[in-house]
Amino acid sequence: GENVEQHPSTLSVQEGDSAVIKCTYSDSASNYFPWYKQELGKGPQLIIDIRSNVGEKKDQRIAVTLNKTAKHFSLHITETQPEDSAVYFCAASIDNYGQNFVFGPGTRLSVLP
Amino acid sequence: DAGVIQSPRHEVTEMGQEVTLRCKPISGHDYLFWYRQTMMRGLELLIYFNNNVPIDDSGMPEDRFSAKMPNASFSTLKIQPSEPRDSAVYFCASSAGLAGYEQYFGPGTRLTVT
């Protein structure tokens, strides 16, 4: 079955710096890759996603890149702010409907003021 | 919209007791998901429904777990009998469609089985 790895497990950056989180997946059939942000005591919230037919997608300070050949995708956050501090999860879909996800273990991002 | 509503927010029960978690999805959403989150296993999909019909329950850990969706606005996840290893945060999520449609998560139910 699909296996999603995520690195690093924790990441601390200074406010204003960039943060990069990387994920790899094992199933070449996976075709949809969302990223979720989870704040303390809350449920995960979608922040950006990418389909397998796209190499890069950007939304303001957040971007995601996908390398299908290497089976890895990355989240890039620029100009980090304290409110970016949270746990970030990558995921890969394992069914044709793009709704059954395998999640990575998460990255705890701390943005230091 | 109030978002996905889950109840209770916290549940403490003794081993062997029955536990029922409840979820009200966002109105108009056709898909409903139940997830479990633990430190050891991370975020796992247990089961999901489309138009009140279970589509994939391969993530349900064992027969002690059951889920129902009697109508479009209500779902339950039941554990009977509960065990300490069931302690986790259980999330319900809903979405309006297939890939590319955001799954909206509820605030979760923190279950502690002593």
mmCIF file of C-alpha atoms in Angstrom:
data_model
loop_
_atom_site.group_PDB
_atom_site.id
_atom_site.type_symbol
_atom_site.label_atom_id
_atom_site.label_comp_id
_atom_site.label_asym_id
_atom_site.label_seq_id
_atom_site.Cartn_x
_atom_site.Cartn_y
_atom_site.Cartn_z
ATOM 1 C CA GLY A 1 0.000 0.000 0.000
ATOM 2 C CA GLU A 2 0.862 3.667 -0.116
ATOM 3 C CA ASN A 3 3.477 4.977 2.310
ATOM 4 C CA VAL A 4 4.047 8.688 2.838
ATOM 5 C CA GLU A 5 7.169 9.942 4.546
ATOM 6 C CA GLN A 6 7.633 13.519 5.714
ATOM 7 C CA HIS A 7 10.693 15.512 6.775
ATOM 8 C CA PRO A 8 11.643 17.189 8.958
ATOM 9 C CA SER A 9 9.523 16.231 11.942
ATOM 10 C CA THR A 10 10.201 19.601 13.580
ATOM 11 C CA LEU A 11 11.305 22.879 12.038
ATOM 12 C CA SER A 12 12.097 26.208 13.648
ATOM 13 C CA VAL A 13 12.601 29.335 11.578
ATOM 14 C CA GLN A 14 12.914 33.034 12.268
ATOM 15 C CA GLU A 15 9.991 35.219 11.343
ATOM 16 C CA GLY A 16 10.380 36.356 7.748
ATOM 17 C CA ASP A 17 12.477 33.371 6.698
ATOM 18 C CA SER A 18 11.284 30.587 4.413
ATOM 19 C CA ALA A 19 10.264 27.078 5.471
ATOM 20 C CA VAL A 20 10.363 23.941 3.341
ATOM 21 C CA ILE A 21 8.739 20.613 4.187
ATOM 22 C CA LYS A 22 9.339 17.566 2.021
ATOM 23 C CA CYS A 23 7.296 14.420 1.461
ATOM 24 C CA THR A 24 7.817 11.245 -0.508
ATOM 25 C CA TYR A 25 5.238 8.695 -1.543
ATOM 26 C CA SER A 26 5.543 5.128 -2.735
ATOM 27 C CA ASP A 27 2.528 4.462 -4.983
ATOM 28 C CA SER A 28 3.008 5.871 -8.482
ATOM 29 C CA ALA A 29 -0.778 5.678 -8.991
ATOM 30 C CA SER A 30 -1.397 8.434 -6.435
ATOM 31 C CA ASN A 31 -2.663 11.495 -8.273
ATOM 32 C CA TYR A 32 -3.764 14.077 -5.738
ATOM 33 C CA PHE A 33 -1.637 15.629 -2.991
ATOM 34 C CA PRO A 34 -3.158 17.971 -0.406
ATOM 35 C CA TRP A 35 -1.404 19.768 2.427
ATOM 36 C CA TYR A 36 -3.157 20.364 5.731
ATOM 37 C CA LYS A 37 -2.375 22.700 8.609
ATOM 38 C CA GLN A 38 -3.427 21.740 12.120
ATOM 39 C CA GLU A 39 -3.421 24.260 14.920
ATOM 40 C CA LEU A 40 -3.486 23.179 18.547
ATOM 41 C CA GLY A 41 -6.883 21.804 19.563
ATOM 42 C CA LYS A 42 -8.355 22.062 16.075
ATOM 43 C CA GLY A 43 -8.988 19.820 13.128
ATOM 44 C CA PRO A 44 -6.701 19.903 10.073
ATOM 45 C CA GLN A 45 -7.415 22.554 7.467
ATOM 46 C CA LEU A 46 -6.527 22.367 3.781
ATOM 47 C CA ILE A 47 -4.009 25.036 2.776
ATOM 48 C CA ILE A 48 -3.021 23.976 -0.740
ATOM 49 C CA ASP A 49 -3.221 20.964 -3.010
ATOM 50 C CA ILE A 50 -1.768 19.762 -6.288
ATOM 51 C CA ARG A 51 -2.743 17.197 -8.891
ATOM 52 C CA SER A 52 -0.340 14.851 -10.592
ATOM 53 C CA ASN A 53 -0.611 16.648 -13.946
ATOM 54 C CA VAL A 54 0.774 19.869 -12.461
ATOM 55 C CA GLY A 55 4.353 20.503 -11.384
ATOM 56 C CA GLU A 56 3.873 23.574 -9.225
ATOM 57 C CA LYS A 57 1.101 25.595 -7.641
ATOM 58 C CA LYS A 58 1.288 28.834 -5.709
ATOM 59 C CA ASP A 59 -1.122 30.686 -3.444
ATOM 60 C CA GLN A 60 0.282 33.908 -2.000
ATOM 61 C CA ARG A 61 3.064 32.910 0.420
ATOM 62 C CA ILE A 62 2.494 29.176 -0.011
ATOM 63 C CA ALA A 63 3.650 26.988 -2.884
ATOM 64 C CA VAL A 64 3.761 23.273 -3.558
ATOM 65 C CA THR A 65 5.984 21.469 -6.041
ATOM 66 C CA LEU A 66 5.593 17.919 -7.310
ATOM 67 C CA ASN A 67 8.152 15.640 -8.939
ATOM 68 C CA LYS A 68 6.259 12.585 -10.182
ATOM 69 C CA THR A 69 9.343 10.814 -11.408
ATOM 70 C CA ALA A 70 11.034 10.994 -8.052
ATOM 71 C CA LYS A 71 7.701 10.632 -6.212
ATOM 72 C CA HIS A 72 8.221 13.564 -3.950
ATOM 73 C CA PHE A 73 6.444 16.835 -3.270
ATOM 74 C CA SER A 74 7.287 19.821 -1.134
ATOM 75 C CA LEU A 75 5.591 22.692 0.677
ATOM 76 C CA HIS A 76 7.251 26.088 0.592
ATOM 77 C CA ILE A 77 6.216 28.918 2.894
ATOM 78 C CA THR A 78 7.861 32.283 2.319
ATOM 79 C CA GLU A 79 7.963 35.303 4.622
ATOM 80 C CA THR A 80 6.885 33.184 7.570
ATOM 81 C CA GLN A 81 4.785 34.741 10.312
ATOM 82 C CA PRO A 82 4.119 33.585 13.894
ATOM 83 C CA GLU A 83 0.605 32.509 12.889
ATOM 84 C CA ASP A 84 2.183 29.970 10.536
ATOM 85 C CA SER A 85 3.248 27.995 13.614
ATOM 86 C CA ALA A 86 1.328 24.704 13.512
ATOM 87 C CA VAL A 87 1.654 21.063 12.495
ATOM 88 C CA TYR A 88 1.635 20.502 8.741
ATOM 89 C CA PHE A 89 0.603 17.227 7.121
ATOM 90 C CA CYS A 90 1.120 16.113 3.562
ATOM 91 C CA ALA A 91 -1.092 13.433 2.069
ATOM 92 C CA ALA A 92 -1.443 11.305 -1.048
ATOM 93 C CA SER A 93 -4.669 9.940 -2.439
ATOM 94 C CA ILE A 94 -4.850 6.197 -2.899
ATOM 95 C CA ASP A 95 -8.105 5.812 -4.766
ATOM 96 C CA ASN A 96 -9.519 7.051 -8.037
ATOM 97 C CA TYR A 97 -11.874 9.405 -6.245
ATOM 98 C CA GLY A 98 -9.060 11.382 -4.661
ATOM 99 C CA GLN A 99 -10.678 11.272 -1.248
ATOM 100 C CA ASN A 100 -8.977 8.358 0.470
ATOM 101 C CA PHE A 101 -5.729 9.816 1.800
ATOM 102 C CA VAL A 102 -2.627 8.426 3.405
ATOM 103 C CA PHE A 103 -1.158 11.159 5.580
ATOM 104 C CA GLY A 104 2.455 11.812 6.410
ATOM 105 C CA PRO A 105 3.457 11.869 10.102
ATOM 106 C CA GLY A 106 3.471 15.659 10.270
ATOM 107 C CA THR A 107 5.952 18.510 10.709
ATOM 108 C CA ARG A 108 5.747 20.824 13.683
ATOM 109 C CA LEU A 109 6.713 24.297 12.443
ATOM 110 C CA SER A 110 7.645 26.990 14.922
ATOM 111 C CA VAL A 111 8.123 30.541 13.684
ATOM 112 C CA LEU A 112 10.162 32.510 16.164
ATOM 113 C CA PRO A 113 9.463 36.257 16.439
ATOM 114 C CA ASP B 1 -22.393 27.746 8.021
ATOM 115 C CA ALA B 2 -21.334 26.379 11.400
ATOM 116 C CA GLY B 3 -18.937 23.912 9.876
ATOM 117 C CA VAL B 4 -18.703 20.261 10.830
ATOM 118 C CA ILE B 5 -20.091 19.698 14.301
ATOM 119 C CA GLN B 6 -18.899 16.890 16.545
ATOM 120 C CA SER B 7 -20.077 15.799 19.942
ATOM 121 C CA PRO B 8 -19.004 15.263 22.578
ATOM 122 C CA ARG B 9 -15.746 17.218 22.454
ATOM 123 C CA HIS B 10 -14.287 15.109 25.246
ATOM 124 C CA GLU B 11 -15.237 11.641 26.413
ATOM 125 C CA VAL B 12 -13.760 9.673 29.285
ATOM 126 C CA THR B 13 -14.986 6.138 29.753
ATOM 127 C CA GLU B 14 -13.961 2.903 31.348
ATOM 128 C CA MET B 15 -12.730 -0.102 29.446
ATOM 129 C CA GLY B 16 -15.587 -2.282 28.274
ATOM 130 C CA GLN B 17 -18.111 0.533 27.968
ATOM 131 C CA GLU B 18 -19.828 1.511 24.750
ATOM 132 C CA VAL B 19 -18.852 4.838 23.243
ATOM 133 C CA THR B 20 -20.807 6.747 20.599
ATOM 134 C CA LEU B 21 -19.327 9.702 18.755
ATOM 135 C CA ARG B 22 -21.561 11.980 16.720
ATOM 136 C CA CYS B 23 -21.079 14.132 13.666
ATOM 137 C CA LYS B 24 -23.130 16.623 11.710
ATOM 138 C CA PRO B 25 -21.572 17.388 8.323
ATOM 139 C CA ILE B 26 -21.791 20.664 6.452
ATOM 140 C CA SER B 27 -25.148 20.971 4.743
ATOM 141 C CA GLY B 28 -25.000 19.943 1.100
ATOM 142 C CA HIS B 29 -21.823 17.884 1.403
ATOM 143 C CA ASP B 30 -22.111 14.409 -0.111
ATOM 144 C CA TYR B 31 -19.057 12.839 1.517
ATOM 145 C CA LEU B 32 -18.433 12.161 5.181
ATOM 146 C CA PHE B 33 -15.215 10.816 6.687
ATOM 147 C CA TRP B 34 -14.182 9.459 10.067
ATOM 148 C CA TYR B 35 -10.508 9.758 11.045
ATOM 149 C CA ARG B 36 -8.514 8.751 14.111
ATOM 150 C CA GLN B 37 -5.401 10.635 15.238
ATOM 151 C CA THR B 38 -2.804 9.243 17.643
ATOM 152 C CA MET B 39 0.817 10.057 18.318
ATOM 153 C CA MET B 40 1.892 6.576 17.297
ATOM 154 C CA ARG B 41 -0.115 6.104 14.116
ATOM 155 C CA GLY B 42 -0.793 9.676 13.034
ATOM 156 C CA LEU B 43 -3.952 10.532 11.122
ATOM 157 C CA GLU B 44 -5.788 7.492 9.776
ATOM 158 C CA LEU B 45 -8.941 7.265 7.683
ATOM 159 C CA LEU B 46 -11.358 4.810 9.271
ATOM 160 C CA ILE B 47 -14.339 4.928 6.911
ATOM 161 C CA TYR B 48 -16.046 7.235 4.475
ATOM 162 C CA PHE B 49 -19.557 7.596 3.133
ATOM 163 C CA ASN B 50 -20.984 8.954 -0.097
ATOM 164 C CA ASN B 51 -24.673 9.889 -0.068
ATOM 165 C CA ASN B 52 -25.051 8.044 3.251
ATOM 166 C CA VAL B 53 -23.602 4.803 1.833
ATOM 167 C CA PRO B 54 -20.300 3.441 3.183
ATOM 168 C CA ILE B 55 -17.748 3.431 0.353
ATOM 169 C CA ASP B 56 -14.586 2.238 2.050
ATOM 170 C CA ASP B 57 -14.375 0.861 5.574
ATOM 171 C CA SER B 58 -10.999 -0.821 5.188
ATOM 172 C CA GLY B 59 -9.535 1.460 7.839
ATOM 173 C CA MET B 60 -11.912 0.330 10.560
ATOM 174 C CA PRO B 61 -9.569 -1.413 12.993
ATOM 175 C CA GLU B 62 -11.802 -4.276 14.077
ATOM 176 C CA ASP B 63 -15.346 -5.427 14.651
ATOM 177 C CA ARG B 64 -15.624 -3.394 17.808
ATOM 178 C CA PHE B 65 -15.903 -0.317 15.591
ATOM 179 C CA SER B 66 -19.016 0.482 13.598
ATOM 180 C CA ALA B 67 -20.233 3.578 11.769
ATOM 181 C CA LYS B 68 -23.614 4.588 10.471
ATOM 182 C CA MET B 69 -25.070 7.438 8.485
ATOM 183 C CA PRO B 70 -28.862 7.231 8.749
ATOM 184 C CA ASN B 71 -29.358 10.506 6.871
ATOM 185 C CA ALA B 72 -27.434 13.262 5.156
ATOM 186 C CA SER B 73 -27.061 15.344 8.303
ATOM 187 C CA PHE B 74 -25.949 12.817 10.900
ATOM 188 C CA SER B 75 -23.390 10.084 11.414
ATOM 189 C CA THR B 76 -22.202 8.041 14.375
ATOM 190 C CA LEU B 77 -19.055 6.114 15.161
ATOM 191 C CA LYS B 78 -19.552 3.492 17.833
ATOM 192 C CA ILE B 79 -16.974 1.505 19.762
ATOM 193 C CA GLN B 80 -18.239 -1.486 21.700
ATOM 194 C CA PRO B 81 -16.568 -2.598 23.889
ATOM 195 C CA SER B 82 -13.994 0.167 24.266
ATOM 196 C CA GLU B 83 -10.354 -0.556 25.136
ATOM 197 C CA PRO B 84 -7.534 1.720 26.392
ATOM 198 C CA ARG B 85 -5.820 1.510 22.977
ATOM 199 C CA ASP B 86 -8.839 3.227 21.459
ATOM 200 C CA SER B 87 -7.823 6.438 23.211
ATOM 201 C CA ALA B 88 -7.304 9.023 20.465
ATOM 202 C CA VAL B 89 -8.780 12.100 18.874
ATOM 203 C CA TYR B 90 -11.519 11.192 16.415
ATOM 204 C CA PHE B 91 -12.268 13.618 13.620
ATOM 205 C CA CYS B 92 -15.226 13.797 11.322
ATOM 206 C CA ALA B 93 -14.844 15.586 7.990
ATOM 207 C CA SER B 94 -17.116 16.304 5.060
ATOM 208 C CA SER B 95 -16.642 17.385 1.461
ATOM 209 C CA ALA B 96 -18.744 18.405 -1.493
ATOM 210 C CA GLY B 97 -17.213 16.037 -4.035
ATOM 211 C CA LEU B 98 -14.257 14.162 -5.378
ATOM 212 C CA ALA B 99 -10.582 15.068 -5.754
ATOM 213 C CA GLY B 100 -9.971 18.757 -5.476
ATOM 214 C CA TYR B 101 -12.897 19.324 -3.141
ATOM 215 C CA GLU B 102 -11.669 20.289 0.281
ATOM 216 C CA GLN B 103 -12.366 18.019 3.218
ATOM 217 C CA TYR B 104 -13.585 20.196 6.083
ATOM 218 C CA PHE B 105 -12.669 18.770 9.458
ATOM 219 C CA GLY B 106 -14.619 19.109 12.653
ATOM 220 C CA PRO B 107 -12.951 20.051 15.952
ATOM 221 C CA GLY B 108 -12.593 16.410 16.984
ATOM 222 C CA THR B 109 -13.606 14.283 19.954
ATOM 223 C CA ARG B 110 -10.866 13.431 22.406
ATOM 224 C CA LEU B 111 -11.585 9.931 23.716
ATOM 225 C CA THR B 112 -9.883 8.562 26.787
ATOM 226 C CA VAL B 113 -10.526 4.960 27.784
ATOM 227 C CA THR B 114 -9.278 4.064 31.241
#
